[in-house]
Short mmCIF file of C-alpha atoms and ligand atoms in Angstrom, two decimals:
data_model
loop_
_atom_site.label_atom_id
_atom_site.label_comp_id
_atom_site.label_asym_id
_atom_site.label_seq_id
_atom_site.Cartn_x
_atom_site.Cartn_y
_atom_site.Cartn_z
CA MET A 846 29.78 9.08 11.56
CA ALA A 847 29.67 9.52 7.77
CA SER A 848 30.96 6.57 5.80
CA PRO A 849 34.19 6.95 3.83
CA LEU A 850 32.25 6.57 0.61
CA SER A 851 29.76 9.32 1.41
CA ILE A 852 32.64 11.62 2.35
CA LEU A 853 34.28 10.79 -0.95
CA LEU A 854 31.16 11.43 -2.91
CA SER A 855 30.38 14.72 -1.19
CA LEU A 856 33.96 15.76 -1.77
CA LEU A 857 33.74 14.76 -5.37
CA PHE A 858 30.52 16.63 -5.99
CA SER A 859 31.50 19.72 -4.07
CA TYR A 860 34.56 20.03 -6.31
CA SER A 861 32.95 18.90 -9.54
CA LEU A 862 33.18 21.37 -12.33
CA PHE A 863 34.60 24.14 -10.18
CA PHE A 864 38.08 23.65 -11.48
CA PRO A 865 39.33 23.99 -15.05
CA LEU A 866 42.37 21.93 -16.10
CA SER A 867 45.94 23.27 -16.45
CA SER A 868 49.43 22.80 -18.01
CA SER A 869 53.09 21.99 -17.06
CA ALA A 870 56.71 23.26 -16.79
CA SER A 871 60.24 21.79 -16.31
CA LEU A 872 62.62 21.57 -13.34
CA GLY A 873 66.29 21.88 -12.43
CA PRO A 874 68.47 20.48 -9.60
CA VAL A 875 66.71 20.60 -6.26
CA SER A 876 67.80 19.52 -2.80
CA LEU A 877 65.31 18.87 -0.02
CA PRO A 878 65.97 17.95 3.60
CA LEU A 879 65.02 14.44 4.59
CA HIS A 880 63.89 13.77 8.13
CA ARG A 881 63.49 10.57 10.02
CA LEU A 882 59.92 10.03 11.09
CA SER A 883 59.84 9.93 14.87
CA LEU A 884 59.33 6.50 16.24
CA ALA A 885 56.44 5.66 18.47
CA PRO A 886 58.19 5.41 21.84
CA HIS A 887 58.49 1.82 23.03
CA PRO A 888 59.66 1.30 26.59
CA GLU A 889 61.09 -2.13 25.75
CA PRO A 890 63.92 -2.31 23.26
CA PHE A 891 62.87 -5.83 22.24
CA GLN A 892 59.38 -4.54 21.55
CA ARG A 893 60.71 -1.74 19.44
CA LEU A 894 62.73 -4.15 17.34
CA ALA A 895 59.72 -6.45 17.12
CA GLY A 896 57.55 -3.54 15.95
CA LEU A 897 60.03 -2.63 13.23
CA ALA A 898 60.36 -6.30 12.28
CA ASN A 899 56.57 -6.66 12.05
CA ALA A 900 56.25 -3.55 9.93
CA SER A 901 59.01 -4.81 7.64
CA VAL A 902 57.39 -8.24 7.23
CA LEU A 903 53.99 -6.69 6.49
CA ARG A 904 55.54 -4.31 4.00
CA ALA A 905 57.35 -7.22 2.33
CA SER A 906 54.15 -9.21 1.98
CA ARG A 907 52.50 -6.17 0.38
CA LEU A 908 55.37 -5.66 -2.07
CA LYS A 909 55.51 -9.36 -2.87
CA ASN A 910 51.78 -9.90 -3.16
CA PRO A 911 50.35 -6.73 -4.63
CA LYS A 912 47.56 -8.77 -6.22
CA SER A 913 45.95 -9.26 -2.84
CA ALA A 914 44.65 -5.74 -3.42
CA VAL A 915 41.04 -5.45 -4.50
CA HIS A 916 41.64 -2.21 -6.38
CA PRO A 917 44.53 -0.92 -8.48
CA THR A 918 47.76 -1.42 -6.57
CA ARG A 919 49.27 1.92 -7.19
CA ALA A 920 49.97 3.22 -3.70
CA PRO A 921 51.88 1.68 -0.81
CA LEU A 922 50.85 0.09 2.42
CA PHE A 923 52.31 1.36 5.65
CA PRO A 924 50.78 -0.57 8.49
CA HIS A 925 53.08 1.33 10.80
CA SER A 926 54.98 4.32 9.57
CA TYR A 927 57.82 4.04 12.03
CA GLY A 928 61.01 3.15 10.33
CA GLY A 929 60.45 5.48 7.37
CA TYR A 930 62.04 8.73 6.22
CA SER A 931 59.96 11.79 5.44
CA LEU A 932 60.43 14.79 3.25
CA SER A 933 58.30 17.89 3.04
CA LEU A 934 56.78 18.97 -0.26
CA ALA A 935 54.89 22.18 -0.95
CA PHE A 936 51.67 21.81 -2.93
CA GLY A 937 49.27 24.53 -4.02
CA THR A 938 49.15 28.30 -4.44
CA PRO A 939 50.16 29.65 -1.98
CA PRO A 940 52.26 26.57 -1.11
CA GLN A 941 51.21 24.31 1.77
CA ASN A 942 53.95 22.11 3.25
CA ILE A 943 53.00 18.48 3.69
CA PRO A 944 55.27 15.73 5.12
CA LEU A 945 55.48 12.65 2.90
CA LEU A 946 57.11 9.30 3.30
CA LEU A 947 59.92 8.71 0.79
CA ASP A 948 58.88 5.55 -1.04
CA THR A 949 60.75 4.02 -3.95
CA GLY A 950 58.35 1.04 -3.85
CA SER A 951 55.25 2.87 -5.11
CA GLN A 952 54.34 5.37 -7.79
CA LEU A 953 51.30 7.48 -6.88
CA THR A 954 51.93 10.43 -4.57
CA TRP A 955 49.03 11.19 -2.25
CA ILE A 956 48.49 13.66 0.56
CA PRO A 957 45.99 13.87 3.44
CA CYS A 958 43.38 16.29 2.15
CA THR A 959 40.63 18.53 3.55
CA THR A 960 39.70 19.27 7.15
CA SER A 961 37.49 16.18 7.21
CA TYR A 962 40.45 13.83 6.52
CA GLN A 963 40.05 10.67 8.56
CA CYS A 964 42.96 8.36 9.33
CA ARG A 965 42.10 5.25 11.29
CA ARG A 966 44.74 3.10 12.96
CA CYS A 967 47.34 5.40 11.41
CA ALA A 968 50.79 6.24 12.74
CA SER A 969 50.89 9.23 15.04
CA PRO A 970 52.22 12.45 13.52
CA ALA A 971 55.89 13.39 13.98
CA ASN A 972 54.76 15.84 16.62
CA PRO A 973 52.10 13.88 18.53
CA ALA A 974 50.82 17.10 20.15
CA GLY A 975 50.22 18.75 16.78
CA PRO A 976 47.56 17.94 14.24
CA THR A 977 48.29 15.87 11.15
CA ALA A 978 49.25 18.29 8.39
CA VAL A 979 46.50 18.21 5.80
CA PHE A 980 46.32 19.88 2.45
CA LEU A 981 43.40 22.26 1.93
CA PRO A 982 42.46 22.44 -1.77
CA LYS A 983 40.01 25.25 -1.00
CA SER A 984 42.92 27.43 0.10
CA SER A 985 44.76 26.84 -3.15
CA SER A 986 44.02 28.80 -6.30
CA SER A 987 45.76 26.16 -8.44
CA ALA A 988 43.86 23.01 -7.31
CA ARG A 989 42.01 21.35 -10.18
CA LEU A 990 40.13 18.09 -10.30
CA ILE A 991 41.49 15.87 -13.03
CA GLY A 992 38.90 15.20 -15.71
CA CYS A 993 37.76 11.73 -16.64
CA ARG A 994 39.03 12.19 -20.19
CA ASN A 995 42.45 13.24 -18.91
CA PRO A 996 44.95 10.43 -19.68
CA LYS A 997 46.21 10.77 -16.08
CA CYS A 998 42.88 9.37 -14.93
CA SER A 999 44.04 6.05 -16.41
CA TRP A 1000 46.83 6.00 -13.81
CA ILE A 1001 44.27 5.07 -11.20
CA HIS A 1002 41.44 3.63 -13.29
CA SER A 1003 41.01 1.00 -15.95
CA SER A 1004 40.96 1.82 -19.64
CA GLU A 1005 37.42 0.46 -19.61
CA LEU A 1006 36.29 3.39 -17.47
CA LEU A 1007 38.13 5.85 -19.67
CA SER A 1008 36.47 4.56 -22.80
CA ARG A 1009 33.15 4.94 -21.01
CA CYS A 1010 33.71 8.62 -20.31
CA LYS A 1011 35.09 9.17 -23.81
CA ASP A 1012 31.72 8.03 -25.15
CA CYS A 1013 29.86 10.64 -23.12
CA PRO A 1014 28.79 13.78 -24.96
CA SER A 1015 31.33 16.47 -24.14
CA THR A 1016 28.52 18.96 -23.52
CA ASN A 1017 27.00 16.86 -20.76
CA ASN A 1018 28.00 18.44 -17.46
CA SER A 1019 26.14 16.19 -15.08
CA SER A 1020 28.54 13.68 -13.55
CA SER A 1021 27.17 10.22 -12.87
CA SER A 1022 28.67 6.78 -12.57
CA ASP A 1023 27.64 6.11 -16.17
CA CYS A 1024 29.01 9.34 -17.48
CA PRO A 1025 31.72 10.69 -15.18
CA VAL A 1026 33.00 14.17 -15.94
CA VAL A 1027 35.80 14.19 -13.38
CA CYS A 1028 38.10 11.26 -12.74
CA PRO A 1029 36.17 9.10 -10.25
CA PRO A 1030 37.56 8.68 -6.71
CA TYR A 1031 40.24 6.10 -6.10
CA VAL A 1032 39.84 3.58 -3.32
CA LEU A 1033 43.12 1.73 -2.90
CA ILE A 1034 42.69 -1.31 -0.70
CA TYR A 1035 45.55 -3.48 0.46
CA GLY A 1036 45.89 -6.57 2.58
CA SER A 1037 45.51 -4.55 5.77
CA GLY A 1038 45.21 -0.89 4.91
CA SER A 1039 43.73 1.58 2.45
CA THR A 1040 43.52 5.15 1.28
CA ALA A 1041 40.82 6.87 -0.75
CA GLY A 1042 40.35 10.20 -2.43
CA VAL A 1043 40.32 12.07 -5.70
CA LEU A 1044 43.07 12.88 -8.15
CA LEU A 1045 44.06 16.55 -8.30
CA SER A 1046 46.19 18.58 -10.63
CA GLU A 1047 48.26 20.88 -8.41
CA SER A 1048 51.34 23.04 -8.38
CA LEU A 1049 54.33 21.46 -6.73
CA SER A 1050 56.77 24.12 -5.52
CA LEU A 1051 60.39 23.11 -5.22
CA PRO A 1052 63.25 25.47 -4.36
CA GLY A 1053 63.63 27.76 -7.38
CA ARG A 1054 61.06 25.93 -9.50
CA THR A 1055 57.39 25.17 -9.70
CA ALA A 1056 55.87 22.21 -11.50
CA THR A 1057 52.31 23.00 -12.49
CA ASP A 1058 49.84 20.27 -13.38
CA PHE A 1059 51.37 17.72 -11.02
CA ALA A 1060 48.92 14.86 -10.45
CA VAL A 1061 48.57 14.11 -6.76
CA GLY A 1062 46.07 12.01 -4.84
CA CYS A 1063 43.94 14.02 -2.41
CA SER A 1064 43.02 11.42 0.20
CA VAL A 1065 40.03 11.98 2.45
CA TYR A 1066 40.12 8.63 4.21
CA SER A 1067 42.97 6.28 5.14
CA ASP A 1068 43.35 3.18 7.24
CA ARG A 1069 46.71 1.95 8.58
CA GLN A 1070 48.80 4.56 6.78
CA PRO A 1071 51.59 6.92 7.82
CA ALA A 1072 50.63 10.19 9.52
CA GLY A 1073 51.46 12.18 6.37
CA GLY A 1074 51.17 11.18 2.76
CA ILE A 1075 53.33 9.09 0.46
CA ALA A 1076 55.87 10.39 -2.07
CA GLY A 1077 55.97 7.82 -4.87
CA PHE A 1078 59.52 7.53 -6.23
CA GLY A 1079 59.05 4.13 -7.90
CA ARG A 1080 58.96 3.56 -11.65
CA GLY A 1081 55.83 4.43 -13.65
CA SER A 1082 54.07 7.49 -15.08
CA PRO A 1083 52.48 8.83 -11.85
CA SER A 1084 55.77 8.75 -9.94
CA ILE A 1085 57.58 11.92 -8.94
CA PRO A 1086 60.64 11.16 -11.13
CA ALA A 1087 58.42 10.50 -14.18
CA GLN A 1088 56.11 13.48 -13.70
CA LEU A 1089 59.05 15.83 -13.18
CA GLY A 1090 61.11 14.20 -15.95
CA LEU A 1091 64.06 13.59 -13.60
CA LYS A 1092 67.27 12.13 -15.01
CA ARG A 1093 68.32 11.01 -11.55
CA PHE A 1094 67.54 11.38 -7.90
CA SER A 1095 69.55 10.56 -4.82
CA TYR A 1096 69.12 10.39 -1.10
CA CYS A 1097 71.28 10.05 1.95
CA LEU A 1098 69.62 8.48 5.01
CA ILE A 1099 70.97 9.60 8.37
CA SER A 1100 71.72 7.06 11.04
CA ARG A 1101 68.84 5.84 13.15
CA ARG A 1102 70.80 7.00 16.18
CA PHE A 1103 69.18 10.35 15.40
CA ASP A 1104 65.71 8.86 15.53
CA ASP A 1105 64.08 11.52 17.64
CA ASP A 1106 66.32 14.40 16.74
CA ALA A 1107 64.33 16.79 14.56
CA ALA A 1108 67.43 18.96 14.12
CA GLU A 1109 69.27 16.35 12.07
CA SER A 1110 68.34 15.34 8.55
CA GLY A 1111 69.73 13.76 5.44
CA SER A 1112 68.44 14.86 2.05
CA VAL A 1113 66.81 13.96 -1.23
CA VAL A 1114 68.30 15.53 -4.34
CA LEU A 1115 66.31 15.69 -7.56
CA ASP A 1116 68.28 15.96 -10.79
CA GLY A 1117 71.65 16.52 -9.12
CA ALA A 1118 74.92 16.48 -11.07
CA ARG A 1119 75.87 13.24 -12.74
CA ASP A 1120 78.28 11.15 -10.64
CA SER A 1121 81.61 10.12 -12.06
CA SER A 1122 83.90 7.29 -11.03
CA ALA A 1123 86.05 9.96 -9.34
CA ASP A 1124 83.23 10.39 -6.83
CA ALA A 1125 83.93 6.86 -5.55
CA VAL A 1126 80.36 5.86 -6.34
CA SER A 1127 79.94 2.16 -7.17
CA PHE A 1128 77.35 1.39 -9.81
CA THR A 1129 75.27 -1.64 -10.65
CA PRO A 1130 72.75 -1.72 -13.49
CA PHE A 1131 69.05 -1.84 -12.80
CA LEU A 1132 67.71 -5.13 -14.13
CA LYS A 1133 64.74 -5.28 -16.43
CA ASN A 1134 61.53 -5.69 -14.48
CA PRO A 1135 59.79 -9.07 -14.84
CA SER A 1136 57.82 -8.89 -18.06
CA PRO A 1137 54.23 -10.10 -18.27
CA SER A 1138 54.68 -11.33 -21.85
CA ALA A 1139 56.87 -14.21 -20.70
CA SER A 1140 54.27 -15.85 -18.49
CA GLY A 1141 50.95 -14.21 -19.26
CA ALA A 1142 50.68 -13.42 -15.55
CA ASP A 1143 49.79 -9.88 -14.52
CA LEU A 1144 53.08 -8.55 -13.24
CA SER A 1145 52.25 -4.88 -13.73
CA ALA A 1146 52.60 -4.18 -10.01
CA PHE A 1147 56.23 -5.34 -10.12
CA SER A 1148 56.95 -2.79 -12.87
CA VAL A 1149 57.11 -0.12 -10.15
CA TYR A 1150 60.16 -1.61 -8.38
CA TYR A 1151 63.87 -1.01 -8.90
CA TYR A 1152 65.48 -4.43 -9.46
CA VAL A 1153 69.21 -4.87 -9.00
CA GLY A 1154 71.42 -7.89 -9.65
CA LEU A 1155 72.59 -9.16 -6.27
CA ARG A 1156 75.09 -11.86 -7.24
CA LYS A 1157 76.20 -13.17 -3.89
CA ILE A 1158 76.37 -12.48 -0.17
CA THR A 1159 79.53 -13.13 1.81
CA VAL A 1160 79.65 -13.48 5.57
CA GLY A 1161 83.07 -13.28 7.18
CA GLY A 1162 84.63 -13.53 3.70
CA LYS A 1163 82.83 -16.78 2.85
CA LYS A 1164 80.23 -17.05 0.13
CA VAL A 1165 76.79 -18.05 1.40
CA LYS A 1166 75.11 -20.78 -0.66
CA ILE A 1167 71.87 -19.26 -1.94
CA PRO A 1168 69.67 -20.97 -4.56
CA SER A 1169 70.17 -19.11 -7.84
CA SER A 1170 66.39 -19.00 -8.39
CA MET A 1171 66.27 -16.57 -5.47
CA LEU A 1172 68.76 -14.16 -7.00
CA VAL A 1173 67.30 -13.89 -10.50
CA PRO A 1174 63.77 -12.61 -11.15
CA GLY A 1175 61.85 -15.40 -12.87
CA PRO A 1176 59.25 -15.02 -15.63
CA ASP A 1177 56.48 -15.45 -13.05
CA GLY A 1178 57.82 -12.46 -11.10
CA SER A 1179 59.27 -14.48 -8.23
CA GLY A 1180 62.84 -14.04 -7.07
CA GLY A 1181 65.30 -11.20 -7.54
CA THR A 1182 66.31 -8.25 -5.42
CA ILE A 1183 64.74 -4.80 -5.21
CA VAL A 1184 65.94 -1.71 -3.38
CA ASP A 1185 63.24 0.01 -1.34
CA SER A 1186 63.38 3.15 0.79
CA GLY A 1187 60.04 2.36 2.46
CA THR A 1188 61.04 -0.98 4.00
CA THR A 1189 62.90 -0.76 7.31
CA PHE A 1190 64.71 -4.09 7.81
CA THR A 1191 65.85 -5.93 4.71
CA TYR A 1192 63.58 -8.84 3.85
CA MET A 1193 64.93 -12.21 2.69
CA GLU A 1194 62.90 -15.23 1.77
CA PRO A 1195 63.54 -18.18 4.12
CA ALA A 1196 65.65 -19.89 1.42
CA VAL A 1197 67.99 -16.87 1.59
CA LEU A 1198 67.88 -15.95 5.27
CA GLU A 1199 68.38 -19.52 6.57
CA PRO A 1200 71.83 -19.99 4.96
CA VAL A 1201 72.80 -16.40 5.88
CA ALA A 1202 71.78 -16.98 9.51
CA ALA A 1203 73.62 -20.32 9.52
CA ALA A 1204 76.75 -18.60 8.21
CA PHE A 1205 76.73 -16.14 11.14
CA THR A 1206 76.01 -18.93 13.61
CA ASP A 1207 78.91 -20.98 12.21
CA ARG A 1208 81.32 -18.09 12.28
CA LEU A 1209 80.40 -17.22 15.87
CA ALA A 1210 80.35 -20.79 17.16
CA GLY A 1211 82.28 -21.06 20.43
CA ARG A 1212 82.24 -17.27 20.90
CA LEU A 1213 78.55 -16.40 21.18
CA ASN A 1214 75.47 -18.52 21.81
CA ARG A 1215 72.27 -18.07 19.90
CA SER A 1216 69.36 -16.95 22.06
CA THR A 1217 66.00 -18.21 20.89
CA THR A 1218 64.37 -16.29 23.76
CA VAL A 1219 65.62 -13.00 22.37
CA GLU A 1220 64.78 -14.10 18.83
CA ARG A 1221 61.18 -14.64 19.93
CA LEU A 1222 61.02 -11.29 21.73
CA ALA A 1223 62.69 -9.26 19.00
CA GLY A 1224 61.11 -10.99 16.01
CA LEU A 1225 64.55 -11.25 14.42
CA ARG A 1226 67.06 -14.03 13.89
CA PRO A 1227 69.74 -14.97 14.51
CA CYS A 1228 70.19 -13.21 17.87
CA PHE A 1229 73.23 -13.92 20.03
CA ALA A 1230 73.33 -13.48 23.78
CA LEU A 1231 76.19 -11.30 24.97
CA PRO A 1232 78.11 -12.55 28.02
CA ALA A 1233 78.21 -9.84 30.71
CA ALA A 1234 81.89 -9.09 30.11
CA VAL A 1235 81.30 -8.49 26.39
CA ALA A 1236 78.23 -6.35 27.05
CA ALA A 1237 80.17 -4.28 29.60
CA ALA A 1238 83.10 -3.81 27.23
CA LYS A 1239 80.67 -2.45 24.63
CA LYS A 1240 83.06 -3.70 22.02
CA LEU A 1241 82.27 -6.60 19.81
CA GLU A 1242 83.57 -8.03 16.59
CA LEU A 1243 81.13 -9.70 14.28
CA PRO A 1244 81.63 -11.22 10.83
CA GLU A 1245 81.57 -8.76 7.97
CA MET A 1246 78.62 -8.98 5.57
CA VAL A 1247 79.16 -7.89 1.98
CA LEU A 1248 76.57 -7.67 -0.80
CA HIS A 1249 78.14 -8.28 -4.22
CA PHE A 1250 76.29 -6.81 -7.19
CA LYS A 1251 76.35 -7.29 -10.92
CA GLY A 1252 79.17 -5.25 -12.46
CA GLY A 1253 81.42 -5.71 -9.42
CA ALA A 1254 79.91 -3.15 -7.06
CA GLU A 1255 80.27 -4.26 -3.44
CA MET A 1256 78.28 -3.01 -0.49
CA ARG A 1257 80.55 -3.63 2.49
CA LEU A 1258 78.03 -2.91 5.20
CA PRO A 1259 79.08 -1.21 8.43
CA LEU A 1260 78.11 -3.32 11.44
CA GLU A 1261 75.38 -0.92 12.62
CA ASN A 1262 73.59 -1.42 9.29
CA TYR A 1263 73.01 -5.13 9.83
CA PHE A 1264 73.20 -5.81 13.56
CA ALA A 1265 71.23 -4.14 16.36
CA PHE A 1266 71.98 -4.24 20.05
CA ALA A 1267 68.98 -5.36 22.01
CA GLY A 1268 68.13 -6.05 25.60
CA GLU A 1269 66.31 -4.86 28.64
CA SER A 1270 69.26 -5.18 30.99
CA ARG A 1271 72.88 -6.21 30.89
CA LYS A 1272 71.74 -9.74 31.70
CA THR A 1273 69.58 -9.99 28.58
CA ALA A 1274 71.92 -8.07 26.29
CA ALA A 1275 72.05 -9.49 22.79
CA VAL A 1276 72.79 -8.64 19.19
CA CYS A 1277 70.36 -9.45 16.38
CA LEU A 1278 70.75 -9.54 12.63
CA THR A 1279 68.38 -6.84 11.31
CA VAL A 1280 66.95 -8.91 8.50
CA VAL A 1281 63.40 -10.25 8.51
CA SER A 1282 61.73 -13.21 6.89
CA ASP A 1283 58.36 -14.89 7.01
CA SER A 1284 56.99 -18.33 6.46
CA GLY A 1285 57.69 -17.88 2.76
CA VAL A 1286 55.23 -15.71 0.84
CA ALA A 1287 55.27 -17.15 -2.65
CA GLY A 1288 56.03 -14.84 -5.54
CA GLY A 1289 57.51 -11.38 -5.77
CA PRO A 1290 61.04 -10.25 -4.97
CA ALA A 1291 63.02 -12.68 -2.79
CA ILE A 1292 65.15 -9.91 -1.31
CA ILE A 1293 64.05 -6.36 -0.45
CA LEU A 1294 66.91 -4.10 0.56
CA GLY A 1295 65.48 -1.87 3.29
CA ASN A 1296 66.46 1.54 4.59
CA PHE A 1297 68.16 0.21 7.75
CA GLN A 1298 70.83 -1.27 5.49
CA GLN A 1299 71.10 2.05 3.58
CA GLN A 1300 71.91 4.28 6.57
CA ASN A 1301 74.84 6.59 5.90
CA TYR A 1302 74.94 5.65 2.24
CA TYR A 1303 74.58 8.09 -0.58
CA MET A 1304 72.20 6.24 -2.93
CA VAL A 1305 71.69 7.51 -6.48
CA TYR A 1306 69.01 6.26 -8.85
CA ASP A 1307 70.50 7.12 -12.24
CA LEU A 1308 67.42 6.81 -14.45
CA GLU A 1309 69.17 8.10 -17.54
CA ARG A 1310 71.74 5.31 -17.43
CA GLU A 1311 69.48 2.78 -15.71
CA ARG A 1312 71.79 2.08 -12.79
CA LEU A 1313 71.96 2.32 -9.02
CA GLY A 1314 74.98 3.99 -7.44
CA PHE A 1315 76.05 3.99 -3.81
CA ARG A 1316 78.84 5.29 -1.62
CA ARG A 1317 79.33 5.19 2.14
CA GLN A 1318 79.32 8.61 3.72
CA SER A 1319 77.98 10.46 6.73
CA CYS A 1320 74.53 11.73 5.79
CA ILE A 1321 74.16 14.44 8.42
CA GLY A 1322 73.56 17.73 6.69
CA SER A 1323 74.41 16.27 3.28
C1 NAG B 2774 54.31 -8.70 15.93
O1 NAG B 2774 53.41 -9.62 15.31
C2 NAG B 2774 53.09 -10.73 16.13
C3 NAG B 2774 52.19 -11.65 15.33
O2 NAG B 2774 52.15 -11.36 14.01
C4 NAG B 2774 52.39 -10.25 17.39
O3 NAG B 2774 52.12 -11.34 18.22
C5 NAG B 2774 53.28 -9.26 18.12
O4 NAG B 2774 52.61 -8.72 19.21
C6 NAG B 2774 53.70 -8.13 17.20
N1 NAG B 2774 54.65 -7.31 17.92
C7 NAG B 2774 54.63 -5.97 17.87
C8 NAG B 2774 55.64 -5.27 18.70
O5 NAG B 2774 53.84 -5.36 17.17
C1 NAG B 2775 27.64 23.05 -18.99
O1 NAG B 2775 28.52 23.96 -18.34
C2 NAG B 2775 28.75 25.15 -19.07
C3 NAG B 2775 29.81 25.97 -18.35
O2 NAG B 2775 29.86 25.64 -16.99
C4 NAG B 2775 27.41 25.89 -19.21
O3 NAG B 2775 27.62 27.07 -19.94
C5 NAG B 2775 26.41 25.01 -19.92
O4 NAG B 2775 25.16 25.63 -19.97
C6 NAG B 2775 26.26 23.68 -19.18
N1 NAG B 2775 25.43 22.77 -19.96
C7 NAG B 2775 24.48 22.03 -19.40
C8 NAG B 2775 23.74 21.15 -20.33
O5 NAG B 2775 24.23 22.06 -18.21
C1 NAG B 2776 24.08 13.26 -19.50
O1 NAG B 2776 24.49 12.21 -18.64
C2 NAG B 2776 23.44 11.71 -17.83
C3 NAG B 2776 24.04 10.67 -16.88
O2 NAG B 2776 24.60 9.63 -17.60
C4 NAG B 2776 22.38 11.08 -18.74
O3 NAG B 2776 21.32 10.61 -17.95
C5 NAG B 2776 21.89 12.13 -19.70
O4 NAG B 2776 21.01 11.53 -20.62
C6 NAG B 2776 23.03 12.75 -20.47
N1 NAG B 2776 22.55 13.85 -21.29
C7 NAG B 2776 22.88 13.96 -22.55
C8 NAG B 2776 22.36 15.18 -23.26
O5 NAG B 2776 23.57 13.14 -23.13
C1 NAG B 2777 77.08 -21.01 25.66
O1 NAG B 2777 76.23 -21.92 26.30
C2 NAG B 2777 76.91 -22.94 27.03
C3 NAG B 2777 75.91 -23.94 27.54
O2 NAG B 2777 74.84 -23.30 28.21
C4 NAG B 2777 77.71 -22.28 28.15
O3 NAG B 2777 78.42 -23.28 28.85
C5 NAG B 2777 78.69 -21.28 27.54
O4 NAG B 2777 79.36 -20.58 28.58
C6 NAG B 2777 77.95 -20.29 26.69
N1 NAG B 2777 78.92 -19.47 25.99
C7 NAG B 2777 78.86 -18.14 25.97
C8 NAG B 2777 79.93 -17.44 25.21
O5 NAG B 2777 77.97 -17.51 26.51
#
C-alpha cells in the first residue's frame, strides 16, 4: 500500500500548476440543518457511556495539551466521532455536499478528498452501508491549489517557509521543497490521530449565497478522525466565521434521545438577526484568551477557544467550593472555562469535579448510595445505584445544578443535560453525572463545557459584541 506521504506528494504534483488562484464575495443570513452523528451501536449501556466518556477525556487532553502535536495544531482530534453533531456543507462547482463535524474548538475546516482518501481507525460513516462522502476536486471547476506566496498558506505553515517561497524567482515553475510554488501539504499530527492533505481555494455554497475563495483543507489521509470532515468554528483567520466575516453564529443541539433518528435535526445559523433581551437570551462576555506576552509561553493554540467567565457552580442551591485558580485563565494558559461543541461530556479538572461530586453525594446521602461498580463500568462519577422501587417508578429527583456566569447569566441545567440513566437491567440501574475528569492534565482550560450540557439550548456566539448567549428551548426543527 502506498504511504500517506507518497499519496500526498502525488496528489500535490498532479494538481500543481493546473489551477489559477481566485477571489471572494460576502454572505447574508443562512440557516443549515444540524444532524446528530449516529452513534456506533453498543449493546451495553455502560459501554456506551464509557465510550463517550473516553472520547470526552481524550478530546479534553487534546484541547488542554495542544503542544503535544508535532506539527501546527490547527485542526481537531476526534478519536471517536460519536457524540458530535454534523452539518452538511456544499463545496465546489457544481456543489458537492460533505458532512462535517461542528467544532468550535478548532479553526481549519478540512474535508475528505479524492477517491484515494484513506481513513484508518476512523469513525464509521452515518450510514455504515454507504461510502464515506469524499470531495472530488477533479469534478469541480472552481478548485484551486493555494499558492505558497498566498498569505493563507501561513495558516498552516510557518512564516519561515513563506519567506523561503517569497525568495524564489516568480518565473520558476518547478516546485521543490526548496522552492515551493504551491502551499506545501499539511500533516497535522496529534497525540493519537492525524490528518494530512493540501490547502484548496474552493467555492462554498450556502443557501442563497456563494463564498468563492474559501480556504479548505483537502485531506487525503486521516487517522482516528470522524467519518466526514471538520467544520472549524473556533477563533482565528482560517475559521468559518472569520473567512465568511460573520457577525454571529448560533446553533441549537437536539436532544440525544434522537440519536439515531435521521429525520430530526437542530440547526446552525450563520449571521442571524441580533438577539435582544426580549428574546430571553442570557449573555455573558467572552473573556480575553490567555495572552502569550504575559508568560512568554506559546499559547497560540489557546487563541482558538471561546473562553467564558464561569463564576460559580451551585448544586442543590449550595455553592460548591472550587479553587479560584481553576475558574480564571492564568498567564500560563491554565485554568478557565471554554465552551466547545466538539466535546461530548463536560470536562472538569479533578480539583473542580471532586467538590462537585462530593456536593451531589452529600445532598443524596441517605437517599441513594454511590456505586463504584457502575462508576468503573461507565467511566463516570459519581454514579448512584437506584433501588428497584425507584427504577420501576422511573421518577427521580436529583439536586439542581446551576452554572453562574460573569454578568449574571445562569444556566439552570435540565436534569437530562447532566445526569444519564445507566444499567443493563433493573438490578443494576443507576444514574451517573455526565461530567468527565482525568488524573489531572496540567495546563489548558480547567473546564470544557461539552455538547451534552448544551442539548436543547439555543447558543449564540455574538462575535460583534464578544459575548455568548444562551436560552433553553426545544431544538427540534429550529
Ligand atoms: C476506555 O478507556 C479505558 C482505558 O483508557 C479502556 O480500558 C476501556 O476499554 C475504554 N472503554 C471504551 C468503551 O472504549
Ligand atoms: C512557467 O509557466 C508558464 C505558464 O504555465 C509558461 O508559459 C512558462 O514557459 C513556464 N516557465 C518555465 C521556466 O517553465
Ligand atoms: C527553480 O527552482 C529549482 C528548485 O529549487 C532550482 O533548482 C532552479 O535553479 C530554479 N531556477 C531558477 C531559474 O531560479
Ligand atoms: C445503601 O447501602 C446500605 C448498606 O449496604 C443499605 O443498607 C441501604 O439500603 C442502601 N440504601 C439505598 C437507598 O439503596
